[in-house]
Short mmCIF file of C-alpha atoms in Angstrom, two decimals:
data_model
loop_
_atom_site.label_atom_id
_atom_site.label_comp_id
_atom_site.label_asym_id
_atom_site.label_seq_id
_atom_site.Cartn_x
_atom_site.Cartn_y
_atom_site.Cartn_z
CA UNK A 1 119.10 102.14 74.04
CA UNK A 2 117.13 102.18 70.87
CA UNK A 3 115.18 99.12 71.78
CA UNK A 4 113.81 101.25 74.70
CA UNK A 5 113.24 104.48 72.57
CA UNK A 6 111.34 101.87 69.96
CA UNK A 7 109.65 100.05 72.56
CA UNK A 8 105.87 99.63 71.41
CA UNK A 9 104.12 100.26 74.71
CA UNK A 10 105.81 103.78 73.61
CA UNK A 11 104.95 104.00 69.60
CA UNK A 12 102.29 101.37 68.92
CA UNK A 13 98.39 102.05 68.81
CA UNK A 14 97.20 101.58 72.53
CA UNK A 15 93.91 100.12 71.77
CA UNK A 16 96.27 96.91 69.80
CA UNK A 17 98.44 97.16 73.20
CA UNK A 18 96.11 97.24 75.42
CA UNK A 19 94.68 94.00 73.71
CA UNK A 20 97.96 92.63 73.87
CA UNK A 21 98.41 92.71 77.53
CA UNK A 22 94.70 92.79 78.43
CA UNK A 23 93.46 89.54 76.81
CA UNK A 24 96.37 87.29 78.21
CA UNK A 25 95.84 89.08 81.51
CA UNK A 26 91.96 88.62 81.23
CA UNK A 27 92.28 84.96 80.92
CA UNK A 28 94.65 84.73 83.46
CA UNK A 29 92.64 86.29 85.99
CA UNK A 30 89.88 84.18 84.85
CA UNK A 31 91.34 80.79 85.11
CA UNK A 32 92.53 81.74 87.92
CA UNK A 33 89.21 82.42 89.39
CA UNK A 34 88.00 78.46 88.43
CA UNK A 35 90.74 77.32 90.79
CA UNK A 36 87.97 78.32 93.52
CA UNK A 37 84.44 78.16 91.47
CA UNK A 38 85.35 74.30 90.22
CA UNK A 39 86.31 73.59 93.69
CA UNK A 40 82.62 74.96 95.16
CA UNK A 41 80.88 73.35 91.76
CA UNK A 42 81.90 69.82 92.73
CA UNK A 43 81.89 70.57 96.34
CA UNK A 44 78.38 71.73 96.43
CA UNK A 45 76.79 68.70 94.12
CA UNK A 46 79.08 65.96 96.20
CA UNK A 47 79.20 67.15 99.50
CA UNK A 48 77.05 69.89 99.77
CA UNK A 49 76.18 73.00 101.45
CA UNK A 50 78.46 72.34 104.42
CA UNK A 51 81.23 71.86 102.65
CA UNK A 52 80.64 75.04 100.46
CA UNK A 53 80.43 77.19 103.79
CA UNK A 54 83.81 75.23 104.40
CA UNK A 55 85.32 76.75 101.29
CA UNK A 56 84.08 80.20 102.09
CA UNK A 57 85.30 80.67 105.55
CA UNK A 58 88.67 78.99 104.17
CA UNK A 59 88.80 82.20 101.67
CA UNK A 60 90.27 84.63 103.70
CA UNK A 61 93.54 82.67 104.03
CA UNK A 62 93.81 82.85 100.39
CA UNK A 63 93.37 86.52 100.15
CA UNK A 64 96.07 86.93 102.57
CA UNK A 65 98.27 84.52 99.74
CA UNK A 66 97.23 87.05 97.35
CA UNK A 67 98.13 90.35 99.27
CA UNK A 68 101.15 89.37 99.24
CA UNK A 69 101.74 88.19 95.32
CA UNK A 70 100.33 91.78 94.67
CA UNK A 71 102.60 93.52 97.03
CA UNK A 72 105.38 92.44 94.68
CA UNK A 73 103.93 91.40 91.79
CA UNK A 74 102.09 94.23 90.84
CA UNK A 75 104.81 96.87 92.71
CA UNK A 76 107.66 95.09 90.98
CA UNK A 77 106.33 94.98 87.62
CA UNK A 78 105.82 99.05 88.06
CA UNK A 79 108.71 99.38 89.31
CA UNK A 80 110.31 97.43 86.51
CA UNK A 81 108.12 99.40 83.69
CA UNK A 82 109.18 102.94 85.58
CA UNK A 83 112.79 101.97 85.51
CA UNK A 84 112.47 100.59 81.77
CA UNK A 85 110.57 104.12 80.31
CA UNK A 86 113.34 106.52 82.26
CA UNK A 87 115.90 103.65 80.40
CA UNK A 88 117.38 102.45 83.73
CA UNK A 89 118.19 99.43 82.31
CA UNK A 90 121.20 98.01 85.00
CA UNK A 91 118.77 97.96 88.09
CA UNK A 92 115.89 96.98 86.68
CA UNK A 93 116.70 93.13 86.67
CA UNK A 94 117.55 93.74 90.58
CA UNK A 95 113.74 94.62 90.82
CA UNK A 96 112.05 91.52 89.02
CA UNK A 97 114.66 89.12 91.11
CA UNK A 98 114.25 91.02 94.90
CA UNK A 99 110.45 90.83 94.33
CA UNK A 100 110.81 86.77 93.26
CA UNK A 101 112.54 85.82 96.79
CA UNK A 102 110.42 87.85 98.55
CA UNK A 103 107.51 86.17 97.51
CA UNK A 104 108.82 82.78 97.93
CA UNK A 105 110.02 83.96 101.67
CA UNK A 106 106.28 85.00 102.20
CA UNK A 107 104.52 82.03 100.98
CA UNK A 108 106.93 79.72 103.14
CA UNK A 109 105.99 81.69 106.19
CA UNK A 110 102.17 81.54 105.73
CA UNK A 111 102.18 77.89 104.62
CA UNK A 112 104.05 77.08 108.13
CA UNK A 113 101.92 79.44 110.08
CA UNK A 114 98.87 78.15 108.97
CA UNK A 115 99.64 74.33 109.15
CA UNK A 116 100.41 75.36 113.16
CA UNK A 117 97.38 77.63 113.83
CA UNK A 118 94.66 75.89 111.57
CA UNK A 119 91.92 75.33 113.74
CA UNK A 120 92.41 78.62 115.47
CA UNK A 121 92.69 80.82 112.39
CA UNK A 122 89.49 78.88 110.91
CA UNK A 123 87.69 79.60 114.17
CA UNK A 124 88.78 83.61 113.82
CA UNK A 125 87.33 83.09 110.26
CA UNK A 126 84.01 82.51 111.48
CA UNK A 127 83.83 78.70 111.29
CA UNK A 128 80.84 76.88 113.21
CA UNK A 129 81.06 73.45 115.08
CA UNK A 130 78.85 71.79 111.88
CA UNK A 131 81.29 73.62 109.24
CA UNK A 132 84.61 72.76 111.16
CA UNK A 133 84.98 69.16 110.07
CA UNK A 134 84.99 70.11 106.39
CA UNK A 135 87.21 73.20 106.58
CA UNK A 136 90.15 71.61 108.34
CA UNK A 137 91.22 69.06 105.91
CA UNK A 138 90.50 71.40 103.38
CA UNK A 139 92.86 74.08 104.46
CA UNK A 140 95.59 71.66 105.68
CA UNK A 141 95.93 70.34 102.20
CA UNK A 142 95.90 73.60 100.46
CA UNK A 143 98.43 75.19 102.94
CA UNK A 144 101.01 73.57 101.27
CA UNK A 145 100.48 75.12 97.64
CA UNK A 146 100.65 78.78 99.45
CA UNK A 147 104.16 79.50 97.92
CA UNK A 148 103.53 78.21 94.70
CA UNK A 149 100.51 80.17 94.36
CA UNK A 150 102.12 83.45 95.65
CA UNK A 151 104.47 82.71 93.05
CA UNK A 152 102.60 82.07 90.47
CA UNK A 153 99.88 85.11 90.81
CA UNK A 154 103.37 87.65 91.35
CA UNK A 155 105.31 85.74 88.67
CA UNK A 156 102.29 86.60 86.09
CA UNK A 157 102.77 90.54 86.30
CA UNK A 158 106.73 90.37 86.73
CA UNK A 159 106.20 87.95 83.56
CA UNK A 160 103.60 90.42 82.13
CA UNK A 161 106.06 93.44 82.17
CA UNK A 162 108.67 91.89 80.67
CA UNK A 163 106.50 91.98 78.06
CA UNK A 164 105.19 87.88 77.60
CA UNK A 165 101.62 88.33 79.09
CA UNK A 166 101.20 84.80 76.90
CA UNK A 167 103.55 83.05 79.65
CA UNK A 168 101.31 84.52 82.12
CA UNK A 169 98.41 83.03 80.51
CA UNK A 170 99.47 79.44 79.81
CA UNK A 171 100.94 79.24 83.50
CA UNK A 172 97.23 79.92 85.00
CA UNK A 173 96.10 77.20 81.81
CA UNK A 174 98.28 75.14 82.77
CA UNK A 175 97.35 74.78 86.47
CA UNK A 176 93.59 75.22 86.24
CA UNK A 177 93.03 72.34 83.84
CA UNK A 178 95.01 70.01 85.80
CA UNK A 179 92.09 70.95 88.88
CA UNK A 180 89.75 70.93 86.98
CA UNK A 181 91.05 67.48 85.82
CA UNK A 182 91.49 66.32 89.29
CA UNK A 183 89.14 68.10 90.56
CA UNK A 184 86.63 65.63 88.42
CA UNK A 185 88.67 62.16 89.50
CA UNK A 186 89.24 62.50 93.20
CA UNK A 187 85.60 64.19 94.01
CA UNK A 188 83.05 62.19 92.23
CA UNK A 189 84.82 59.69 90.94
CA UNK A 190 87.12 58.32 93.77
CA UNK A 191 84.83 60.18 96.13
CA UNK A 192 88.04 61.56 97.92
CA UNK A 193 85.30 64.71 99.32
CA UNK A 194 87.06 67.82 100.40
CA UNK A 195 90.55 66.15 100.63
CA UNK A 196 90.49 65.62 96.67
CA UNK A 197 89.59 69.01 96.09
CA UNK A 198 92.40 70.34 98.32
CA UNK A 199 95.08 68.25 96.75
CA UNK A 200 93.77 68.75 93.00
CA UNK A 201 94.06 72.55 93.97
CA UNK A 202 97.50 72.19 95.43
CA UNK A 203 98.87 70.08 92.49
CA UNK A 204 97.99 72.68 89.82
CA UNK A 205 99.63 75.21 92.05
CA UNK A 206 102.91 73.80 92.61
CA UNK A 207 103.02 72.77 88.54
CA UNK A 208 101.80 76.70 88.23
CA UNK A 209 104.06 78.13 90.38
CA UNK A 210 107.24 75.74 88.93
CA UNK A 211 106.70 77.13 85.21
CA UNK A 212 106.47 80.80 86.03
CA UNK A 213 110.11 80.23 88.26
CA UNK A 214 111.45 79.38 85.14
CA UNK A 215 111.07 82.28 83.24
CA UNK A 216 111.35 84.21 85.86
CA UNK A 217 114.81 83.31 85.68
CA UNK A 218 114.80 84.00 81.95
CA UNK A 219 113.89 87.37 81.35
CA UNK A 220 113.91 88.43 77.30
CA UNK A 221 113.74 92.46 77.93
CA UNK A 222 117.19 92.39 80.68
CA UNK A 223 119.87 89.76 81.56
CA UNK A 224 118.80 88.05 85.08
CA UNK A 225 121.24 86.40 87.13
CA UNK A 226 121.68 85.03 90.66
CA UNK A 227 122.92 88.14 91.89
CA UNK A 228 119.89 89.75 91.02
CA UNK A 229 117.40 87.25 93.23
CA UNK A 230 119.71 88.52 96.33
CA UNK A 231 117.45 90.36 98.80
CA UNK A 232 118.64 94.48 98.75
CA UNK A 233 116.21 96.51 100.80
CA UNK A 234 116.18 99.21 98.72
CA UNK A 235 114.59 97.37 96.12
CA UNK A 236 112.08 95.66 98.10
CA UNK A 237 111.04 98.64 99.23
CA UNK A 238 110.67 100.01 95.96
CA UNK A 239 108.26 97.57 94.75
CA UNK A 240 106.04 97.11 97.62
CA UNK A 241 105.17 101.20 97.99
CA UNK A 242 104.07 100.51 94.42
CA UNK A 243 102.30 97.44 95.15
CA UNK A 244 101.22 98.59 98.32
CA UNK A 245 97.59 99.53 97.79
CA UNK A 246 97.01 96.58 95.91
CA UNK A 247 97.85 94.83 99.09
CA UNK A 248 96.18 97.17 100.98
CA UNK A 249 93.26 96.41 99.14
CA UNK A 250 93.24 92.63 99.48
CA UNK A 251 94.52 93.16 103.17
CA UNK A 252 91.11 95.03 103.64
CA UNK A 253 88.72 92.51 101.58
CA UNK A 254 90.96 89.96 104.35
CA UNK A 255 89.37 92.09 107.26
CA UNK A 256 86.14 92.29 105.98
CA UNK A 257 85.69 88.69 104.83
CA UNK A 258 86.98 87.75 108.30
CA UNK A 259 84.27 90.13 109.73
CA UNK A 260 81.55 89.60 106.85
CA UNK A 261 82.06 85.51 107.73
CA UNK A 262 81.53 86.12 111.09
CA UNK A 263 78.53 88.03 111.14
CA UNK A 264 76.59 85.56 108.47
CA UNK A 265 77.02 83.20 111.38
CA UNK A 266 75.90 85.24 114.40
CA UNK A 267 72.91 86.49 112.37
CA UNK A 268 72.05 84.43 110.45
CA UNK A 269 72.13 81.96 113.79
CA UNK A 270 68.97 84.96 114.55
CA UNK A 271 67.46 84.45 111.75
CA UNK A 272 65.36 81.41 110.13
CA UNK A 273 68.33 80.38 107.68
CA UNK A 274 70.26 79.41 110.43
CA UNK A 275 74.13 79.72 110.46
CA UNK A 276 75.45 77.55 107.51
CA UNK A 277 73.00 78.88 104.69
CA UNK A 278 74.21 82.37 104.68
CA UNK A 279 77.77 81.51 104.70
CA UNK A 280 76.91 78.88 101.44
CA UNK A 281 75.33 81.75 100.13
CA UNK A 282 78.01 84.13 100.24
CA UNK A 283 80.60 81.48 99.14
CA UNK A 284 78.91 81.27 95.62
CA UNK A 285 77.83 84.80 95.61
CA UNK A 286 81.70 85.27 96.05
CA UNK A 287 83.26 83.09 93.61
CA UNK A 288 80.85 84.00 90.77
CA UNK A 289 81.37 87.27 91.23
CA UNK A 290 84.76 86.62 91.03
CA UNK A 291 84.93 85.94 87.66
CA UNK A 292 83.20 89.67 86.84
CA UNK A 293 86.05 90.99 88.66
CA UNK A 294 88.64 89.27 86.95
CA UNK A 295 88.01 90.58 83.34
CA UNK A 296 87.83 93.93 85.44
CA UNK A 297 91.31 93.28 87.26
CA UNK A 298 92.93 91.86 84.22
CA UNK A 299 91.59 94.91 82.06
CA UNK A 300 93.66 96.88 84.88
CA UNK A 301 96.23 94.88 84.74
CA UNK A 302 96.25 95.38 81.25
CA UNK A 303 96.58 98.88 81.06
CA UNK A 304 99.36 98.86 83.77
CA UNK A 305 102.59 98.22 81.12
CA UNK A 306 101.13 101.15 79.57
CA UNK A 307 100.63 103.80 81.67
CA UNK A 308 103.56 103.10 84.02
CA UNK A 309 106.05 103.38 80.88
CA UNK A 310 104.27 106.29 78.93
CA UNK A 311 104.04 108.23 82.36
CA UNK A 312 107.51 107.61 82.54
CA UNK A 313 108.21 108.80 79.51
CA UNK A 314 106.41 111.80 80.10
CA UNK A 315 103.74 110.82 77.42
CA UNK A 316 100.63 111.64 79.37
CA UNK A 317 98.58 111.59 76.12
CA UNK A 318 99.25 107.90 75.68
CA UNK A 319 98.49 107.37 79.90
CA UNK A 320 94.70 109.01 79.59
CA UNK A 321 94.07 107.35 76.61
CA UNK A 322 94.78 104.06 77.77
CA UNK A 323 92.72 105.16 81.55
CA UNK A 324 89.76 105.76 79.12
CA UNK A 325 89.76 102.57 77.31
CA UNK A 326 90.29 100.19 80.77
CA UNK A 327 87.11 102.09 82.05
CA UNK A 328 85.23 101.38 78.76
CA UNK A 329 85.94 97.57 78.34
CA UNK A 330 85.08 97.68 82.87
CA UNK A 331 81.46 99.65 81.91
CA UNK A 332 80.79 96.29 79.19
CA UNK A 333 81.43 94.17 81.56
CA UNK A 334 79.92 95.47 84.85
CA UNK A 335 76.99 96.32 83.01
CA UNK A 336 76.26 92.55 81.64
CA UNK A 337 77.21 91.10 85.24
CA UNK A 338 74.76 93.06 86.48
CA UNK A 339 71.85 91.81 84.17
CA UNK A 340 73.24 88.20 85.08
CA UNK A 341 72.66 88.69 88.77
CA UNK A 342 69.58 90.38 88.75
CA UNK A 343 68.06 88.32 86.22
CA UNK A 344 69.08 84.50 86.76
CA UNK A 345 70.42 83.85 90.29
CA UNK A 346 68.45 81.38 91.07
CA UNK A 347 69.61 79.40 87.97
CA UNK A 348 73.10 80.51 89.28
CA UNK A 349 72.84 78.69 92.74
CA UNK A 350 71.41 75.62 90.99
CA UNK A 351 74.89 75.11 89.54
CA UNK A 352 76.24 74.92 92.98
CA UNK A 353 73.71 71.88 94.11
CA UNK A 354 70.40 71.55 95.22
CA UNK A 355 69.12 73.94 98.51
CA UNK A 356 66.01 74.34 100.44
CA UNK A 357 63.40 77.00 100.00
CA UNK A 358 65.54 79.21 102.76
CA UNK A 359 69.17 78.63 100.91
CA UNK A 360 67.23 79.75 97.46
CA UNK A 361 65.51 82.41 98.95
CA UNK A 362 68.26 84.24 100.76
CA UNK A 363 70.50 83.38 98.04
CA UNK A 364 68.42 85.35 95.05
CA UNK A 365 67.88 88.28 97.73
CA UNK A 366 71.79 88.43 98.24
CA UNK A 367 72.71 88.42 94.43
CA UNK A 368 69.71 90.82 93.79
CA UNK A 369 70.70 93.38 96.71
CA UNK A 370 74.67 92.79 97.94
CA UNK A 371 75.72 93.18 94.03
CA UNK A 372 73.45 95.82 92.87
CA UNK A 373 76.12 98.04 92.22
CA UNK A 374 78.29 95.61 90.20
CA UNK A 375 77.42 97.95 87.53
CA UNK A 376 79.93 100.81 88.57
CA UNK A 377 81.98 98.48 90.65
CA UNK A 378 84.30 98.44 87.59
CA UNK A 379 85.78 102.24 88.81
CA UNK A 380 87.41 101.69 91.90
CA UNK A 381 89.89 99.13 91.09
CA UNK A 382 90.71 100.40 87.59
CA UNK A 383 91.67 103.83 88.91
CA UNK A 384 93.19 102.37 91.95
CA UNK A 385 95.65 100.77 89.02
CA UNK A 386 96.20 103.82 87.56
CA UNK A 387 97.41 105.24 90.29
CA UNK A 388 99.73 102.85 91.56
CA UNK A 389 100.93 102.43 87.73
CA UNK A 390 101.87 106.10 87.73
CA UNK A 391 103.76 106.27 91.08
CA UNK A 392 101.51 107.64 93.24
CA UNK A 393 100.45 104.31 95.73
CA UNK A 394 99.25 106.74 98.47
CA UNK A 395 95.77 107.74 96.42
CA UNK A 396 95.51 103.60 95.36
CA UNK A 397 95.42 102.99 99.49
CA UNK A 398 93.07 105.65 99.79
CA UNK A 399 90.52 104.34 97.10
CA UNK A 400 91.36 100.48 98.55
CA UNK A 401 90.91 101.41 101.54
CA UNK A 402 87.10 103.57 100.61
CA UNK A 403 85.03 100.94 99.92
CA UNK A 404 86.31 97.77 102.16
CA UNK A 405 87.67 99.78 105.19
CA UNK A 406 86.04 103.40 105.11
CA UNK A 407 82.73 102.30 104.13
CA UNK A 408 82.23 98.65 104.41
CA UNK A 409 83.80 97.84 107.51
CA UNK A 410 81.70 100.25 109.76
CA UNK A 411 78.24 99.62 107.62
CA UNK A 412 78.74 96.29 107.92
CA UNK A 413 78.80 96.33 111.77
CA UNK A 414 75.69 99.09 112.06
CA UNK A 415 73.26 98.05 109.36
CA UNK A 416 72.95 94.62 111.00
CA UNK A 417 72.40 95.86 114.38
CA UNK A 418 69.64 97.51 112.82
CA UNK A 419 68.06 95.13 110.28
CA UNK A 420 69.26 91.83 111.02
CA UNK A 421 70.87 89.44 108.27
CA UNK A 422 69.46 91.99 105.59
CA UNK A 423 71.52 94.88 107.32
CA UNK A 424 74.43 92.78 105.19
CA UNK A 425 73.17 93.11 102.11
CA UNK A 426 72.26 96.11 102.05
CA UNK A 427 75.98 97.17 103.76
CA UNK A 428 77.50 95.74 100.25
CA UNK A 429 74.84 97.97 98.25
CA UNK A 430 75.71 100.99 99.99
CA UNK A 431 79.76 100.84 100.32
CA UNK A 432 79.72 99.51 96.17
CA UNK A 433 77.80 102.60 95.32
CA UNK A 434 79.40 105.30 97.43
CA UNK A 435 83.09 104.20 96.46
CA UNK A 436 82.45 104.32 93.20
CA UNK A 437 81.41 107.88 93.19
CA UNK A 438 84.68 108.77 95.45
CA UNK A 439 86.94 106.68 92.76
CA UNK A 440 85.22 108.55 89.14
CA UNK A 441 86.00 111.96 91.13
CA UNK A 442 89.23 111.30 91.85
CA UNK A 443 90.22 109.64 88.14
CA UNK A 444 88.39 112.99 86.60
CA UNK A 445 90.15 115.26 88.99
CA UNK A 446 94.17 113.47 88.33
CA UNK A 447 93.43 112.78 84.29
CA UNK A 448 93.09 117.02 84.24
CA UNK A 449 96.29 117.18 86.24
CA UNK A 450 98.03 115.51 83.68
#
């Protein structure tokens, strides 16, 4: 019981805890972000701009992978910091072990789903004929890491509130350098094409997802034993209405990838890119903006331990100070994203191999105009964090659901009925803007309640 009442995330300064969890969960984020940008680097200078449309309309099957790992990652380890601040120390161990098999269950399903329906779900992704032959044996390969890498992106915050954020760090180390490794013998080297990118992508996963089971199963904050890893609904159900609009909000970026995939094709198909250079374009565009919005998640992420257990332990003081320092470190780094992709995008694309005049030219206008907002993107999903860390997962939906579903969605079919291919970057410019406006006026309004 006095470990609990002395527990740092309670007593120490926030700015040195925020650090603590914030830096491990930074570079987590991050390296898990090069599992797809080292994939598109050496796809795009070996095979080329086919095989980087391949990898994009591929991505919504991995944002279903991650829906999941957040419904219980992120939802358990709240759960688990809630139950640990109100010193509810017998059930919390039920929480970290429900949300494990769950996970696992999940990641078996899609894996088998997917390796039936793989054609047909790449089709409903908005694959063309010419992209087809490069997708399939790219997502039959990677099919097979799904449950490690549910396992390992849910394992990392129910690792990360038991209060070892470095575990969480070296596991996404660990399984990015051995793709990158791989990555750099089976494409260029052996010349193994898309294959060798799918299977050095799947190895780090599985050796990923086998380290985090471990100490999974060896908590240092609670005893964990089998008993605990037994499925109790109540417990499920606890973490997934926390972790709920963190799926909700990948579920969403799901249905408007799906959407947003399908409509580069069809318009661009109008327009004189043609079908495959938009969805090239938006693959980078994606992946490097990824990495922006990693630092921003893991800055969330970061501040989660903290607010969940200081709201818990009715120390508000401690939960709005830590709010205010997420959103500062977001503002630093939205703000020199946004110089990055205004200023050099064509230098950016050039990373990803060479184009023609059309794939550089739609390609600066998408960085310049989709991501103009980047610079207050930072809002949404830190205060959709802070709600979900302080047990109220109905307002997170709401702000997931403002920019992808309320605003995105329907923009994203109108604008381009109006303006073409440019209706779609202009949809991203609007929704970005507008939901970060609806996200600082709801964080404003709740911090006051407090």
């Amino acid at each position: 019981m006095d470990e609990i009442q002395n527990n740092p995330l309670g007593t120490a300064p926030v700015g040195k805890m925020m650090m603590k969890f914030a830096i491990p969960s930074i570079i987590a984020m991050l390296v898990g972000s090069i599992y797809n940008i080292v994939d598109q680097l050496f796809i795009g200078n070996c095979v080329g701009a086919l095989g980087n449309a391949a990898t994009n309309v591929a991505f919504p099957i991995n944002i279903m992978c991650i829906a999941v790992a957040l419904l219980f990652g992120i939802g358990g380890a709240s759960a688990f910091n809630l139950r640990m601040g109100k010193r509810d120390v017998d059930d919390a161990p039920y929480i970290i072990g429900n949300a494990v098999t769950a996970v696992m269950l999940f990641g078996v399903f899609i894996s088998v789903i997917t390796l039936l329906f793989t054609k047909n779900i790449l089709g409903f992704c908005g694959a063309p004929e010419e992209v087809m032959p490069y997708a399939l044996p790219y997502v039959t390969i990677t099919a097979i890491g799904f449950p490690f890498l549910i396992v390992t992106v849910a394992g990392g915050h129910l690792i990360r509130a038991d209060g070892k954020p470095h575990i969480t760090m070296t596991s996404s180390i660990l399984g990015a350098v051995i793709n990158v490794v791989l990555d750099a013998l089976f494409v260029p080297v052996l010349g193994y094409g898309m294959q060798g990118a799918a299977w050095a992508t799947v190895i780090g996963q599985v050796i990923s997802g086998i380290y985090s089971l471990y100490h999974l199963t060896h908590l240092q904050t609670v005893p964990i034993s089998s008993e605990h890893f037994v499925l109790k609904l109540c417990h499920v159900k606890e973490s997934a209405s926390l972790g709920i609009a963190s799926c909700f909000n990948q579920l969403s970026m799901l249905v408007v990838q799906v959407v947003l995939n399908n409509s580069l094709t069809y318009y661009g198909g109008q327009s004189h890119y043609g079908s495959a250079i938009p969805l090239a374009v938006a693959g980078v565009v994606i992946k490097t903006s990824q990495v922006m919005f990693s630092i921003i998640i893991g800055i969330a992420q970061g501040s989660q331990p903290l607010e969940s257990f200081n709201y818990g332990a009715k120390n508000y003081a401690r939960v709005k100070k830590s709010l205010r320092l997420a959103l500062l470190l977001g503002a630093i780094v939205s703000v020199f994203s946004f110089t990055m992709f205004q200023f050099f995008p064509r230098q950016i694309l050039r990373m990803f191999g060479d184009g023609t005049p059309e794939y550089y030219e739609f390609g600066v206008r998408y960085f310049r105009i989709f991501l103009f907002f980047i610079c207050i993107n930072f809002i949404q999903p830190i205060v959709a964090t802070f709600f979900t860390s302080i047990g109220k997962p109905i307002k997170g939906i709401f702000l997931s659901l403002s920019r992808q579903i309320i605003l995105f969605l329907p923009l994203l079919i109108i604008f381009p009925r109006i303006m073409g291919i440019d209706g779609i970057l202009w949809t991203g410019f609007t929704a970005d803007g507008t939901a970060a406006v609806i996200a600082t006026l709801m964080g404003i309004y709740e911090a006051k309640k407090l």
